[in-house]
mmCIF file of C-alpha atoms in Angstrom:
data_model
loop_
_atom_site.group_PDB
_atom_site.id
_atom_site.type_symbol
_atom_site.label_atom_id
_atom_site.label_comp_id
_atom_site.label_asym_id
_atom_site.label_seq_id
_atom_site.Cartn_x
_atom_site.Cartn_y
_atom_site.Cartn_z
ATOM 1 C CA MET A 1 109.056 118.662 39.193
ATOM 2 C CA ALA A 2 105.855 116.696 38.593
ATOM 3 C CA ALA A 3 107.622 113.434 39.379
ATOM 4 C CA SER A 4 108.937 114.739 42.679
ATOM 5 C CA VAL A 5 105.525 116.179 43.548
ATOM 6 C CA LEU A 6 103.762 112.944 42.699
ATOM 7 C CA ALA A 7 106.356 110.960 44.636
ATOM 8 C CA GLY A 8 105.453 113.046 47.667
ATOM 9 C CA GLY A 9 101.828 111.892 47.461
ATOM 10 C CA MET A 10 100.515 115.171 46.061
ATOM 11 C CA SER A 11 99.061 115.680 42.596
ATOM 12 C CA ALA A 12 100.346 118.398 40.289
ATOM 13 C CA ALA A 13 97.006 120.219 40.703
ATOM 14 C CA ASP A 14 97.389 120.144 44.516
ATOM 15 C CA ALA A 15 100.912 121.523 44.244
ATOM 16 C CA LYS A 16 99.722 124.334 41.967
ATOM 17 C CA SER A 17 96.881 125.276 44.320
ATOM 18 C CA ARG A 18 99.336 125.449 47.210
ATOM 19 C CA ARG A 19 101.494 127.886 45.221
ATOM 20 C CA ASP A 20 98.496 130.001 44.197
ATOM 21 C CA TRP A 21 97.976 131.465 47.693
ATOM 22 C CA ARG A 22 101.284 133.318 47.369
ATOM 23 C CA GLU A 23 100.038 135.091 44.271
ATOM 24 C CA ALA A 24 96.534 135.775 45.566
ATOM 25 C CA HIS A 25 95.544 139.321 46.402
ATOM 26 C CA ALA A 26 93.802 139.915 49.685
ATOM 27 C CA SER A 27 90.098 140.571 49.370
ATOM 28 C CA ILE A 28 90.393 143.044 52.219
ATOM 29 C CA SER A 29 91.552 146.528 51.349
ATOM 30 C CA SER A 30 94.951 147.894 52.247
ATOM 31 C CA GLY A 31 94.841 150.147 55.277
ATOM 32 C CA HIS A 32 92.077 148.179 57.021
ATOM 33 C CA THR A 33 92.915 147.819 60.716
ATOM 34 C CA PHE A 34 91.699 145.605 63.520
ATOM 35 C CA SER A 35 92.838 145.079 67.084
ATOM 36 C CA GLY A 36 92.576 142.490 69.795
ATOM 37 C CA MET A 37 94.518 139.932 71.751
ATOM 38 C CA ALA A 38 97.278 137.962 70.061
ATOM 39 C CA SER A 39 99.336 135.001 71.169
ATOM 40 C CA TYR A 40 102.172 133.089 69.577
ATOM 41 C CA TYR A 41 103.109 129.556 68.696
ATOM 42 C CA GLY A 42 106.285 127.778 67.709
ATOM 43 C CA ASN A 43 106.225 124.148 68.781
ATOM 44 C CA GLU A 44 104.854 123.003 65.402
ATOM 45 C CA ALA A 45 108.152 123.615 63.566
ATOM 46 C CA GLY A 46 108.362 121.634 60.337
ATOM 47 C CA ARG A 47 104.667 120.749 60.143
ATOM 48 C CA ARG A 48 102.562 122.019 57.281
ATOM 49 C CA THR A 49 100.474 125.125 57.837
ATOM 50 C CA ALA A 50 96.948 125.423 56.457
ATOM 51 C CA SER A 51 98.443 127.104 53.362
ATOM 52 C CA GLY A 52 100.709 124.116 52.726
ATOM 53 C CA GLN A 53 103.948 125.824 53.735
ATOM 54 C CA ARG A 54 106.202 124.212 56.301
ATOM 55 C CA PHE A 55 105.949 126.136 59.567
ATOM 56 C CA ASN A 56 109.100 128.044 60.480
ATOM 57 C CA GLN A 57 108.911 129.464 63.994
ATOM 58 C CA ASN A 58 111.525 132.114 63.136
ATOM 59 C CA ALA A 59 109.730 133.417 60.040
ATOM 60 C CA MET A 60 107.563 136.543 60.181
ATOM 61 C CA THR A 61 104.214 134.762 59.802
ATOM 62 C CA ALA A 62 100.824 134.669 61.478
ATOM 63 C CA ALA A 63 97.632 132.660 61.692
ATOM 64 C CA HIS A 64 94.244 134.311 61.204
ATOM 65 C CA ARG A 65 90.824 132.689 61.025
ATOM 66 C CA SER A 66 89.670 134.134 57.709
ATOM 67 C CA LEU A 67 92.118 136.516 56.000
ATOM 68 C CA PRO A 68 93.378 135.142 52.681
ATOM 69 C CA PHE A 69 96.745 133.400 52.724
ATOM 70 C CA GLY A 70 99.451 135.807 51.635
ATOM 71 C CA THR A 71 97.834 138.825 53.292
ATOM 72 C CA ARG A 72 100.549 141.020 54.787
ATOM 73 C CA LEU A 73 99.844 142.694 58.112
ATOM 74 C CA LYS A 74 101.752 145.330 60.033
ATOM 75 C CA VAL A 75 101.330 144.156 63.634
ATOM 76 C CA THR A 76 102.065 146.605 66.459
ATOM 77 C CA HIS A 77 102.399 145.767 70.149
ATOM 78 C CA ALA A 78 103.791 148.073 72.850
ATOM 79 C CA GLY A 79 105.129 150.542 70.274
ATOM 80 C CA ARG A 80 107.037 147.906 68.271
ATOM 81 C CA SER A 81 105.939 146.726 64.822
ATOM 82 C CA VAL A 82 106.619 143.842 62.476
ATOM 83 C CA VAL A 83 105.209 142.917 59.063
ATOM 84 C CA VAL A 84 103.920 139.343 58.909
ATOM 85 C CA THR A 85 102.349 137.183 56.223
ATOM 86 C CA VAL A 86 99.213 135.149 56.972
ATOM 87 C CA ASN A 87 99.946 131.517 56.124
ATOM 88 C CA ASP A 88 97.938 129.547 58.675
ATOM 89 C CA ARG A 89 94.523 129.361 60.337
ATOM 90 C CA GLY A 90 93.867 130.192 63.966
ATOM 91 C CA PRO A 91 93.890 131.177 66.716
ATOM 92 C CA PHE A 92 91.399 128.705 68.067
ATOM 93 C CA ILE A 93 91.066 130.312 71.492
ATOM 94 C CA ARG A 94 88.086 132.604 71.990
ATOM 95 C CA GLY A 95 88.937 136.284 72.203
ATOM 96 C CA ARG A 96 92.177 136.144 70.203
ATOM 97 C CA VAL A 97 92.572 137.692 66.757
ATOM 98 C CA LEU A 98 96.064 136.501 65.720
ATOM 99 C CA ASP A 99 98.602 133.810 66.446
ATOM 100 C CA LEU A 100 102.106 135.042 65.639
ATOM 101 C CA SER A 101 105.111 132.872 64.933
ATOM 102 C CA THR A 102 107.705 132.933 67.700
ATOM 103 C CA GLY A 103 109.996 135.132 65.591
ATOM 104 C CA ALA A 104 107.274 137.713 64.974
ATOM 105 C CA ALA A 105 106.206 137.676 68.626
ATOM 106 C CA ARG A 106 109.801 138.195 69.708
ATOM 107 C CA ALA A 107 110.140 141.141 67.307
ATOM 108 C CA VAL A 108 107.256 142.994 68.987
ATOM 109 C CA GLY A 109 108.030 141.904 72.554
ATOM 110 C CA LEU A 110 105.104 139.548 73.000
ATOM 111 C CA THR A 111 107.037 136.489 74.206
ATOM 112 C CA GLY A 112 107.369 137.604 77.825
ATOM 113 C CA ARG A 113 103.687 137.371 78.736
ATOM 114 C CA GLY A 114 102.696 135.126 75.837
ATOM 115 C CA VAL A 115 99.639 137.174 74.987
ATOM 116 C CA GLY A 116 99.011 140.865 74.441
ATOM 117 C CA ARG A 117 96.910 143.475 72.700
ATOM 118 C CA VAL A 118 97.935 144.215 69.113
ATOM 119 C CA VAL A 119 96.826 146.472 66.307
ATOM 120 C CA ALA A 120 97.061 144.948 62.828
ATOM 121 C CA GLU A 121 96.949 146.908 59.589
ATOM 122 C CA VAL A 122 96.551 145.273 56.173
ATOM 123 C CA GLN A 123 99.475 146.339 53.971
#
């Protein structure tokens, strides 16, 4: 594995730190909720997220400005819910609290308008 990692231009220590986020426990307590406007994104398919994962627009993932990578959130919009994992940073538009992957946005019916009010609960 080390040879393939090094061949990719990444040290073994970098590869380990990119795996560590999956095993990290959120520093925010389970049950904590927040709400606000969310949007979605999907045109970055295949690029690396801030956590180091490749972005998959159909995965149940989200971007948040400060929650630890690996934090799971139950996101509810218009009576529909989905559980997502934070693996990226954003949104970078004032007034928004989450950027959902296209798949997650579709699951809660957010793709029609592109933006909507959500309630997120840390799982």
